[in-house]
Every structure is written in structure tokens, then in C-alpha cells.
XYZ file of C-alpha atoms in Angstrom:
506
model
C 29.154 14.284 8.945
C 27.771 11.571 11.240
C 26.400 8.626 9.260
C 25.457 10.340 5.925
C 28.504 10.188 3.739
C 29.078 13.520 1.468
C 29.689 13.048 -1.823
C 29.670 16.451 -3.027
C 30.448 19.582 -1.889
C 29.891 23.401 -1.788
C 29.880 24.427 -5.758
C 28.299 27.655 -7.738
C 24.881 27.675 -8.373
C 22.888 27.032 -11.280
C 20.335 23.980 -10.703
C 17.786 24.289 -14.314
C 19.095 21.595 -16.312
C 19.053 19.109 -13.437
C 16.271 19.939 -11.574
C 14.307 19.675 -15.220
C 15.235 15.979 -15.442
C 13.823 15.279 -11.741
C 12.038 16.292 -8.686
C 8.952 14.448 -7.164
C 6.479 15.446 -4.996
C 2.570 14.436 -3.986
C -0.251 14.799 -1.245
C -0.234 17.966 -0.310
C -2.594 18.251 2.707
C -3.351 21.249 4.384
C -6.551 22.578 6.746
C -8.276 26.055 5.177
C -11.103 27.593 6.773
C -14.136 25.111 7.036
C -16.756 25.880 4.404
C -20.154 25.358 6.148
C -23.574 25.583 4.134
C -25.677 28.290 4.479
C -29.067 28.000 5.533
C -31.391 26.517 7.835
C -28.262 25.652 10.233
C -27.133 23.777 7.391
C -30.073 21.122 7.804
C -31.532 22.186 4.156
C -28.964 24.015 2.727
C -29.629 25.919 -0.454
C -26.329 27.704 -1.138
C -22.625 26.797 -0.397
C -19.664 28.858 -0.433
C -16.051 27.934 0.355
C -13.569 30.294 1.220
C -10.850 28.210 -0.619
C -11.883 29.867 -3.728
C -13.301 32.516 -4.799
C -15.509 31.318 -7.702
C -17.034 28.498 -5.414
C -20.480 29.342 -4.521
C -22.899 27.152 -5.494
C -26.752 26.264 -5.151
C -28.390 23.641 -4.321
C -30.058 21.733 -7.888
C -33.851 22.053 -6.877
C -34.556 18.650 -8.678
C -32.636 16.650 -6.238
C -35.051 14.446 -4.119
C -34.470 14.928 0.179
C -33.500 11.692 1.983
C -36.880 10.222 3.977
C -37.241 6.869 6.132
C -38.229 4.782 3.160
C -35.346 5.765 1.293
C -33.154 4.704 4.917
C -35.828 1.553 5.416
C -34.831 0.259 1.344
C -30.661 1.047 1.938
C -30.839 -1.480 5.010
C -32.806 -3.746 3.295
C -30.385 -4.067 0.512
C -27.342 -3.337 2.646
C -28.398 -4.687 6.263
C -28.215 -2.138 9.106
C -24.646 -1.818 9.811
C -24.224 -0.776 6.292
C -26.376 1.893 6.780
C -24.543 4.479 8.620
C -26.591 7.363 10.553
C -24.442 7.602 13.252
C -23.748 11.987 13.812
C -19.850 11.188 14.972
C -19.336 8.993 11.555
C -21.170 11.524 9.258
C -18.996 13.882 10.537
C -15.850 12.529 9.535
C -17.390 11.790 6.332
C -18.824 14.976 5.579
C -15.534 17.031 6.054
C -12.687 16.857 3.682
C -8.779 15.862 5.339
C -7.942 19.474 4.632
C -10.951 21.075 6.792
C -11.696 23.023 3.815
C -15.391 21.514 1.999
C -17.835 20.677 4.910
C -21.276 18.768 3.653
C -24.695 17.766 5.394
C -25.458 14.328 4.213
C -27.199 12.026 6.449
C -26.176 8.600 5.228
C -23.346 7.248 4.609
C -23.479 3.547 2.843
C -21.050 0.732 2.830
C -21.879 -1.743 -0.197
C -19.902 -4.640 0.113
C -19.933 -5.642 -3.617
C -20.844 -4.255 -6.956
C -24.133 -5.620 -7.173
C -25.002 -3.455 -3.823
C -23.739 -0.401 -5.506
C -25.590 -1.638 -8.816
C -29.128 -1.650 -6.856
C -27.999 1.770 -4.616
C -27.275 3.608 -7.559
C -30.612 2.361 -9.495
C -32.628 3.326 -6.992
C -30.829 6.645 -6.065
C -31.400 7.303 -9.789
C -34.963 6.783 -9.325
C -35.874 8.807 -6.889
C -33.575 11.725 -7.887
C -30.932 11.291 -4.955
C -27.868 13.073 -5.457
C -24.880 11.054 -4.697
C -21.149 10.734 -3.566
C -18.558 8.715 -4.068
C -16.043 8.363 -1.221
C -12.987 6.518 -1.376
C -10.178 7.792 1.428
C -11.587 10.637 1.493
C -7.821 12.056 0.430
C -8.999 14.612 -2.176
C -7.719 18.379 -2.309
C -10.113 20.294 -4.015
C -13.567 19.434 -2.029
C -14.609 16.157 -4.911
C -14.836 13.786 -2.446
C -17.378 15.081 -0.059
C -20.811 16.213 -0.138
C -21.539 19.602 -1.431
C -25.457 19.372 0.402
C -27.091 16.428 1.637
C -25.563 14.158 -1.043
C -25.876 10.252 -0.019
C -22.205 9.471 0.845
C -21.157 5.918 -1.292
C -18.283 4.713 0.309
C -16.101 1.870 -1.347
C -14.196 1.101 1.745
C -15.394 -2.452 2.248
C -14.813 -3.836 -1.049
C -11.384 -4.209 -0.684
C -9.963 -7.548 -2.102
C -7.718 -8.713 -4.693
C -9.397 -10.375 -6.971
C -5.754 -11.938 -8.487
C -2.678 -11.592 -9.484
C -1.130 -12.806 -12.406
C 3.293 -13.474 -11.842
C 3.763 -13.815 -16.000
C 1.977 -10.881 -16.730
C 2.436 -8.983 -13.124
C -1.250 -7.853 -13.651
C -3.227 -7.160 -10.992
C -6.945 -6.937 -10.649
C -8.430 -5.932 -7.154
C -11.413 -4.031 -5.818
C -11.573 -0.500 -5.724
C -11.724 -0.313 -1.956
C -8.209 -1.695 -1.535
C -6.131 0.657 -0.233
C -2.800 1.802 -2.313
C -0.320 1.208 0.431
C -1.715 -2.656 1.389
C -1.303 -3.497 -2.445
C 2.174 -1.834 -2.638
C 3.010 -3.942 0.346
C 1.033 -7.017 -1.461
C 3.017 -6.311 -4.669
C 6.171 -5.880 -2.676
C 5.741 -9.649 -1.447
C 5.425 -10.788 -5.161
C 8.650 -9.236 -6.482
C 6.372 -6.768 -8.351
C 5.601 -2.874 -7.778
C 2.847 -0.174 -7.938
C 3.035 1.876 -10.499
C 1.822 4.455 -8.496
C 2.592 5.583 -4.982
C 1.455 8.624 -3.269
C 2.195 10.692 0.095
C -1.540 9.385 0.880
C -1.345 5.796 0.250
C -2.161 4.503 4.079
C -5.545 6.063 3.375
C -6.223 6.127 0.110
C -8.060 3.187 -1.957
C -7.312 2.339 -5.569
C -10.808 3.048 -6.750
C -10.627 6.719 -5.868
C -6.665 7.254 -7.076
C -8.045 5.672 -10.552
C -11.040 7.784 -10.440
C -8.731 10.966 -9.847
C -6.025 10.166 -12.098
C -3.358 10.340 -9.060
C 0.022 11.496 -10.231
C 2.346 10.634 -7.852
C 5.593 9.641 -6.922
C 6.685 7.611 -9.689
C 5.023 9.211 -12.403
C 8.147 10.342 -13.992
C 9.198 6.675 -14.438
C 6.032 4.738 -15.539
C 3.283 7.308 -16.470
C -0.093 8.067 -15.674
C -3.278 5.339 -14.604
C -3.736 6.481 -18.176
C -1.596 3.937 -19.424
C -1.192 1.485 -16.324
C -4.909 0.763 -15.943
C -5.930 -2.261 -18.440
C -9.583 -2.294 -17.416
C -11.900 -1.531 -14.785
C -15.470 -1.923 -14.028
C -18.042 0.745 -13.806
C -21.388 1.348 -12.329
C -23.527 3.805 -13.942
C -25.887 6.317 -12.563
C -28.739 4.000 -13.643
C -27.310 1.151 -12.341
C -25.906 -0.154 -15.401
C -22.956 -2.029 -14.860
C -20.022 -1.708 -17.612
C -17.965 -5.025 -17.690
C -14.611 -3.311 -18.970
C -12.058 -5.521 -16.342
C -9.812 -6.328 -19.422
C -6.113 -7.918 -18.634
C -4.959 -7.412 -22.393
C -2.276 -5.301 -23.359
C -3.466 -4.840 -26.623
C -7.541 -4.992 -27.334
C -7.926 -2.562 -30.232
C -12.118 -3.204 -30.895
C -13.283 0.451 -30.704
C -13.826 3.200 -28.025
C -11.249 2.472 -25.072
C -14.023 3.603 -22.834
C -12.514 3.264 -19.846
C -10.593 6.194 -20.139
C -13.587 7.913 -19.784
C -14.327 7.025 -15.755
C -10.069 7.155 -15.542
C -9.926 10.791 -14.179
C -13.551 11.474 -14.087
C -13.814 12.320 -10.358
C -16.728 9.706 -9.909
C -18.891 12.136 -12.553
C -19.846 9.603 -14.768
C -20.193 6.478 -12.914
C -18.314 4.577 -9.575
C -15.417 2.445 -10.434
C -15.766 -0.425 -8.942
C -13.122 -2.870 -9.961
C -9.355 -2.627 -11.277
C -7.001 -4.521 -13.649
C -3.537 -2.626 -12.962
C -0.005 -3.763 -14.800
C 2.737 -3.512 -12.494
C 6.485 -3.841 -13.644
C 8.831 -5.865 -11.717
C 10.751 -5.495 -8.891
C 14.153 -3.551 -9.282
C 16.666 -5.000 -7.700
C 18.994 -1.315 -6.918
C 17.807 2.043 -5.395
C 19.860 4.702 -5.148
C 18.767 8.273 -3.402
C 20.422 11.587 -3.655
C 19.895 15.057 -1.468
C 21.319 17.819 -3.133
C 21.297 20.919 -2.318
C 22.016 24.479 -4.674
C 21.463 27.576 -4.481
C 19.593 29.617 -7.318
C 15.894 29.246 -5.733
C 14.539 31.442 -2.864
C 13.767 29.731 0.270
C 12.007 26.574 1.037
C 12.549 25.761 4.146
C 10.375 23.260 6.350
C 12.825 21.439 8.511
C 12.254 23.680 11.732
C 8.401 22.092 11.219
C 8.862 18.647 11.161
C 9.629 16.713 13.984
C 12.157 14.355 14.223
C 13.742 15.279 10.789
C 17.164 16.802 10.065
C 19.295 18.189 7.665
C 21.014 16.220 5.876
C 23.467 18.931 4.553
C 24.197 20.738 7.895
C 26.977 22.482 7.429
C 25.113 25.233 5.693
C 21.324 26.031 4.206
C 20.777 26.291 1.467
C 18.338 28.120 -0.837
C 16.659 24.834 -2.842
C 16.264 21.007 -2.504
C 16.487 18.616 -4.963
C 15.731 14.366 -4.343
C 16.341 11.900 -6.890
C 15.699 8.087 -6.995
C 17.065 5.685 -9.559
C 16.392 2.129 -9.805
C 17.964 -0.182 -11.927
C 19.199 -4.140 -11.646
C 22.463 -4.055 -10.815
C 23.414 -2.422 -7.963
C 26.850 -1.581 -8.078
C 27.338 -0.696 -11.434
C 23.708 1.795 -11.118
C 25.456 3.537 -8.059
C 28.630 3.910 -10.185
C 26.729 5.437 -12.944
C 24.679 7.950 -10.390
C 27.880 8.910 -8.894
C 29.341 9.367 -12.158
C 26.286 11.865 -12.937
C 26.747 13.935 -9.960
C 30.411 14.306 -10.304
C 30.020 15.514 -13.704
C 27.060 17.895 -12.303
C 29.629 18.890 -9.508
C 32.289 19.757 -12.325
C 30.104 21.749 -14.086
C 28.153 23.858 -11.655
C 25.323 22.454 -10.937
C 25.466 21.328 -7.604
C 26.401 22.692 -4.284
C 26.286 19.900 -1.855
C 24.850 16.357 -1.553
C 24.659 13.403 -0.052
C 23.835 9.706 -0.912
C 21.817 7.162 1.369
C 23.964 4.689 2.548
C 20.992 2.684 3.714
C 17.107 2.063 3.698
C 16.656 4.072 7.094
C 18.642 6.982 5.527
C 16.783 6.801 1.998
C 13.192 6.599 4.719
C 14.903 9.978 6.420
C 15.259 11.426 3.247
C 11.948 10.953 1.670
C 10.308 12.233 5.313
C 11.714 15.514 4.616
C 10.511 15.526 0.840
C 6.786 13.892 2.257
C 6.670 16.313 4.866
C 6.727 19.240 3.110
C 2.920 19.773 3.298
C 2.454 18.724 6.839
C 5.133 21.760 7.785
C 3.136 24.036 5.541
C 0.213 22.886 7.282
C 1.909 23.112 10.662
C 3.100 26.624 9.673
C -0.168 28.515 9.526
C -2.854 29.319 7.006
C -1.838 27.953 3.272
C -3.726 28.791 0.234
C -2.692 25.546 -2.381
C -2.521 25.171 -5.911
C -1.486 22.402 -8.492
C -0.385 23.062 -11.735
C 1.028 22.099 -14.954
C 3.775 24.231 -16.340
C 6.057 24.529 -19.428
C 9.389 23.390 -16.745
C 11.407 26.343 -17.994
C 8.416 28.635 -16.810
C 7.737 26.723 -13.851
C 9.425 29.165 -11.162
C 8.807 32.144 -13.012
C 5.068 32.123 -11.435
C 6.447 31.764 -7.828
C 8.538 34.552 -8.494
C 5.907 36.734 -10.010
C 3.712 35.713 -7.127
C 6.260 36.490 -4.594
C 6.199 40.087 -5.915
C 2.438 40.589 -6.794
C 1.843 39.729 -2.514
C 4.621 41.468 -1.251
C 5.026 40.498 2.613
C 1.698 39.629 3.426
C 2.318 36.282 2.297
C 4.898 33.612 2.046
C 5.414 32.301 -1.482
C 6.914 28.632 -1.410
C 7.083 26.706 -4.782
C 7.802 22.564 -5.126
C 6.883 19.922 -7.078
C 7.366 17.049 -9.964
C 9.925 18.939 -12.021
C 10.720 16.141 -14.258
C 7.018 16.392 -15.213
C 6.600 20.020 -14.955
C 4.279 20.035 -11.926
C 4.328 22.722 -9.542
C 2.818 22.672 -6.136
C 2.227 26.431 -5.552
C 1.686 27.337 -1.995
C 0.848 30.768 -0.327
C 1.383 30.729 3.335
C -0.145 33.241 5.137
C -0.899 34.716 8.877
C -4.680 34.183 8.279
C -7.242 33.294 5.823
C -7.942 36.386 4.040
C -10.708 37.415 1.438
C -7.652 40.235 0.478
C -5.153 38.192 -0.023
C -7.213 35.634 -1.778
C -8.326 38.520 -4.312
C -4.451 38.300 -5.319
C -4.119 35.117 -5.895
C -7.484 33.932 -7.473
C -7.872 34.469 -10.793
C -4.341 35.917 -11.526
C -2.803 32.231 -10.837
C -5.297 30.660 -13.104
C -4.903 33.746 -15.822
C -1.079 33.477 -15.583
C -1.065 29.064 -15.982
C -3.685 29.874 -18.920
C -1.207 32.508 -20.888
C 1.166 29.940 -20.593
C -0.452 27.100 -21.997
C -0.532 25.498 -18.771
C -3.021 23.193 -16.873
C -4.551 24.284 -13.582
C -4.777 20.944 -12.562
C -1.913 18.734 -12.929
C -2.868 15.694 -10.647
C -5.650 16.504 -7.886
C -8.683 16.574 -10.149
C -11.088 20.031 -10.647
C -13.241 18.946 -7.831
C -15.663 21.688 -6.465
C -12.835 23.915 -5.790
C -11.932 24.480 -9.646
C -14.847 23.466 -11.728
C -16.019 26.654 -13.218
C -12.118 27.288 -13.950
C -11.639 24.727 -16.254
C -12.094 27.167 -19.408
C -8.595 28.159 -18.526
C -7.268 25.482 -19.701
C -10.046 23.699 -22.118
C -11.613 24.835 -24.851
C -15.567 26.470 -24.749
C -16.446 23.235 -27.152
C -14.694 20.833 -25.219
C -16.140 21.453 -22.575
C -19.748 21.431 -23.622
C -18.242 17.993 -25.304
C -17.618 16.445 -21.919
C -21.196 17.942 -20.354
C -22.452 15.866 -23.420
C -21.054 12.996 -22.344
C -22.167 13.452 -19.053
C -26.223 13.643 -19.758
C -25.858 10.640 -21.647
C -24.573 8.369 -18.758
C -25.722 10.920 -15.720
C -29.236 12.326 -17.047
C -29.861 13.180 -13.840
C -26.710 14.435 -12.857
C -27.133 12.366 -9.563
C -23.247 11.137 -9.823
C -20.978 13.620 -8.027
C -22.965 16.778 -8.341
C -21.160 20.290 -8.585
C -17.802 19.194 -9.534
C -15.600 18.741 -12.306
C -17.841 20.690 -14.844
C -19.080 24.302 -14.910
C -21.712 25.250 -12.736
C -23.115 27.060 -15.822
C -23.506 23.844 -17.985
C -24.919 21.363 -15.576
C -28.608 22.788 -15.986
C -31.687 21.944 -13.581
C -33.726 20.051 -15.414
């Protein structure tokens, strides 16, 4: 079979038990009809609605000051003029999430350069009642990155060093404007490794995947930001900075507070600094492609250029990529071979292949990364992320796949080794119909099964009145608690993460 070298070959069917140890996936991107704000040509919009959801319409908050000259005369002052972004081409860009789905109307976009410049922004933004947002790579999939209005875009681009790096330890502290695939490749140097890595990671900066709480690729493995970030530094809405850039692996002296801003979406204050511990260096990798056969279709190969089957002798019904990495090379490929045989023995398998090299493990991973690209390439795609009980997991693409009939094309992947589903609905248009099938049954059918609607990409605009399906009525009013204490203006990230309902105009 050319250079790949087959290992295993056609069996029964029967995948559950292996595809519940492992299956990664991340950065779905896909474009959905562009949401523009209503009224006045979108100059002084009052009311926003996105098509991506149905639950998304939102008005403006009335107590939010308007941008004026003074306000653009101060930002240069503290910032200097090419700082100060005006410029229609680059508000553009900025304005529109990657997906073409959440389409703003801010009017200045800002580049602080350290945290005292976003310290002084945000203090004076406060002030005057300017709503802001936070902008990182702008890689975000439910509209949290972008302005709802006329929001004052904060971008973190240009405070992008790393601040050190420690070779005992392997911690890493850096500023949040670094982006994730230049400190892989920085970590990679040292003999050390990201915890986290992420379809997105040419674009996307550290201070936005810790503000998120990106998933990822290697979440099975080493966990969530949760547990890899040691500290970080916050601005808050006042200005306030919050000094919590600990390197410690233990520091038990009351509230961890930083786990409050981990996850946040930028809610509660901008991150503006990171202490990360990354593990060392493995020394082996091993990939596997296996194919079997007890899933429906999921097929993206005749969208992706430049990509081919691996397994062409037949197709095959489901897709399954595993990586191991371990310190000894020979004896972790033994082992991995020793696990598919036995797999292969007992029915789970039906074909499969090993890399043989790095360019064949890179060909591998370009079919499992491309997924989204030939969804997006495809047509229309309505996109969801969810948490799911693993043995449950399917069942919804299934039920979905029957509730739309052929008006749409179901097509369910994911993390299954962390019960993460990426549930996509591919269909010849955008369609108010069709979406009245999917939204709320989705979210009603993850909520009876004590699942999460958001399992990595945040509740962003797109979900934030959902999130009573999957928290509690007091929880919730908990976290808008927590909110007006550090946000009494609610200037941080308007409109997102919490509930339309509880963010009151004051």
C-alpha cells in the first residue's frame, strides 16, 4: 500500500470500548451567515441578532457611553497614534469573527503594549462608561471575541514576550499576546512541551486560550489550563491590577483566585500575563489510523486538498487517531502494536495503519485537523460543542439524524477519551426551519443527560442565555455576583457568558 505500512486488516465491527479510551479533535471553524446590527446602518445600533442561534438577540445596554474625539485624543496620548487604530479596512477584520458569523461596529481598535497601558485604558474606559472587548486571535466560535455594538476592541497582540523560562521546573511565564504555536515551537527548542495545542495555534495567543479555557489536543493526556496554569496576572475593569503570576506548585493561602479569570471569556477582567508548567519532552510518538465500521458516515477526504486515504482499499464508516508518547521508543511501539493486535483479535478494529515517519504522522493529523475546513468547504454548517456521558455520546447524532430527516447532514466527531462531541449539521442553506430543529432540542437533549453545552469553546454571545441547561438558577446568579463586584459596570465583555436577563442596566 505505497509507503504506509498496514498493520491491521479488515475485521468485524464494534469500535465503543476503544474509541472511549481516545479520539481528539479541536478548532472547528466554519463561516454562518454574517450577523449585522440593526439600526441606523449599523452606525448606532440598538439591537443585534445572529442567525447562529436562535436565542441571540440582544440590545444595546443604554448606560454605555458612545466613543467621541476626546476619548480617541486620551487613547493616543497614552498609546501614541499607531496604537490607536481607526483605520475602516483594520476595524473590519476586527469586528468580524473567523467564522463570518458575529459582525460588530466598533470604531477603535487599541494595541497596548504592556500592562500598565491596559491598566490606564481600562481605568478610564471604566470611567466614562465604555464598553469594552478583549481580542486575542480573534479564534473564538461562539461570537466572545468580537464586539456585540460599538464595543472598544482591546487587543493583546503586541504584548507578546516571554518573560522566562525556568529548565528545573519547565515553567514558563510569558505575555498573553504570545501566540500558542511560537511558544510550542519555543518549548520545542528547550526539550519541553505545551500542554496545550490546538487546530488554531498559528493564530491564537495564550492570553485568550487561558481566558477561554481551550481544550485541545492533548487534553486527554495533561488536563485542562485548570490545572496547568500556576498564575497569571489580571487587569480589572477599574484598572486594578491583580499580581497573581505565581510559579509554585503548591501555594495553599486562601482563594485560588485565578481560577476565576481561567475560563471567564475576558468577563471579569483581561489576563494579561501567564505562568504555564510544561512537562518534558517525550522522547517516542507513535500514531495510529484505524478505521471500523459501526458509525454512519464521516467522510471529508473528497474536501480537502492534497489529503488521502490512508486505508484505500475500502471506506469505511468511522475514523479513529491515536497518539502515544512515551521514552523509549521501541519498546512504546511494541506495546501499541501489542494493543492493536489484541483489538484486531477481538473485534474491534477493521483496518489500520501506523506512521512510519514524521511526514506520515503530519498526513495523518491533516486529515483529523481538516475536518472543519471540509465542513466548511462543504456548504452551510450549523456547530455545536458538547460534553457528553461517552456511552451517550453518539446517541444524539443519531437522534439528530432522524429528528432532520434529509434536509440536513448529521456528522458527529470529537475528544472521545474526554467525552466531547463536536456536533455538526451540514446543510444546503442557512435556514430559520431547520434551525427551529436543532435549537433548543440539542441543548434540551445535552441537559436530560447531564451534559454540558459547552465543552471547550466558552458560552460566548452565541450560548449565554443557555447556560441554565447546564447550571443551576443559583449558580448562576452566584457568578453574576461575582461579576458586579469586579465589573460594576459591566464594561468587560458585555453580552456574553451570562444571561441577558441577569446583567441589568443600571
Amino acid at each position: 500500500m505505497d509507503k504506509y505500512k498496514v498493520t491491521h486488516r479488515l475485521l468485524k465491527q464494534s469500535i465503543k470500548s476503544l474509541v472511549n479510551r481516545q479520539l481528539t479533535s479541536n478548532n472547528p471553524i466554519y463561516r454562518s451567515i454574517s450577523a449585522l446590527p440593526l439600526g441606523n446602518g449599523g452606525r448606532n445600533p440598538q439591537l443585534y441578532r445572529s442567525f447562529g442561534s436562535l436565542a441571540t438577540k440582544v440590545e444595546r445596554n443604554p448606560s454605555f457611553s458612545s466613543l467621541n474625539s476626546d476619548d480617541v485624543s486620551y487613547f493616543k496620548g497614552v498609546l501614541g497614534e499607531k496604537n490607536v487604530v481607526q483605520d475602516e479596512d483594520r476595524l473590519e477584520t476586527a469586528n468580524i469573527d473567523w467564522m463570518h458569523k458575529y459582525k460588530g461596529s466598533s470604531k477603535l481598535l487599541l494595541l497596548p503594549r504592556n500592562t500598565e497601558e491596559v491598566s490606564k485604558i481600562l481605568e478610564y474606559c471604566n470611567s466614562r462608561r465604555l464598553a469594552v472587548v478583549p481580542q486575542g486571535g480573534n479564534t473564538g466560535l461562539v461570537g466572545g471575541s468580537v464586539p456585540v455594538f460599538d464595543e472598544v476592541i482591546i487587543n493583546a497582540g503586541s504584548m507578546n514576550k516571554i518573560i522566562a523560562f525556568d529548565k528545573v521546573s519547565g515553567i514558563l511565564v510569558c505575555e498573553a499576546g504570545c501566540i500558542l504555536e511560537n511558544l510550542i515551537s519555543y518549548l520545542d527548542n528547550q526539550g519541553f512541551i505545551m500542554p496545550l495545542d490546538l487546530g488554531a495555534k498559528g493564530s491564537c495567543q495564550i492570553g485568550g486560550n487561558v481566558s477561554t479555557n481551550a481544550g485541545g489536543l492533548r487534553f486527554v493526556r495533561y488536563g485542562s489550563l485548570h490545572g496547568n496554569v500556576l498564575g497569571l496576572e489580571a487587569v480589572l475593569a477599574n484598572g486594578d491590577v491583580l499580581d497573581m503570576l505565581g510559579t509554585l506548585r503548591k501555594d495553599n493561602t486562601g482563594y485560588d483566585l485565578k481560577h476565576l479569570f481561567i475560563g471567564s471569556e475576558g468577563s471579569l477582567g483581561i489576563v494579561t500575563k501567564v505562568s504555564i508548567l510544561t512537562p518534558p519532552k517525550l522522547s517516542s510518538v507513535n500514531i495510529a489510523f484505524l478505521a471500523c465500521e459501526d458509525y454512519l458516515s464521516c467522510q471529508v477526504l473528497n474536501h480537502l486538498e492534497g489529503v488521502r486515504n490512508p486505508l484505500p482499499s475500502a471506506v469505511h464508516n468511522f475514523y479513529v487517531l491515536i497518539e502515544t508518547t512515551g521514552s523509549d521508543e521501541s519498546y512504546d511501539k511494541e506495546k501499541l502494536e501489542a494493543f492493536l493486535l489484541h483489538s484486531m483479535e477481538s473485534g474491534l478494529i477493521s483496518d489500520g495503519v501506523l506512521a512510519q515517519d514524521i511526514n506520515q504522522a503530519s498526513s495523518f493529523w491533516r486529515i483529523r485537523e481538516g475536518v472543519p475546513e471540509a465542513l466548511m468547504r462543504a456548504g452551510p454548517v450549523y456547530k455545536y460543542d458538547l460534553s457528553i456521558p461517552v456511552e451517550k455520546m453518539y446517541s444524539l447524532v443519531e437522534d439528530m439524524r432522524l429528528r432532520l430527516g434529509q434536509s440536513a447532514n448529521v456528522v458527529g466527531y470529537g475528544h472521545l477519551g474526554d467525552g466531547n462531541l463536536h456536533l455538526n449539521i451540514s446543510a444546503p442553506r442557512y435556514d430559520d426551519t431547520i434551525l427551529a430543529q436543532i435549537e433548543p432540542y440539542v441543548y434540551e437533549w445535552t441537559s436530560k443527560h447531564r451534559g454540558s453545552i459547552s465543552a471547550e469553546h466558552g458560552l460566548g454571545l452565541m450560548k449565554a442565555n443557555e447556560i441554565f441547561y447546564s447550571k443551576s438558577h443559583e449558580t448562576v446568579q452566584l457568578m453574576a455576583s461575582i461579576k458586579k463586584l469586579l465589573d460594576p459596570n459591566g464594561i468587560l465583555n458585555p453580552y456574553k457568558v451570562l444571561p441577558h436577563s441577569l446583567c441589568s442596566y443600571s
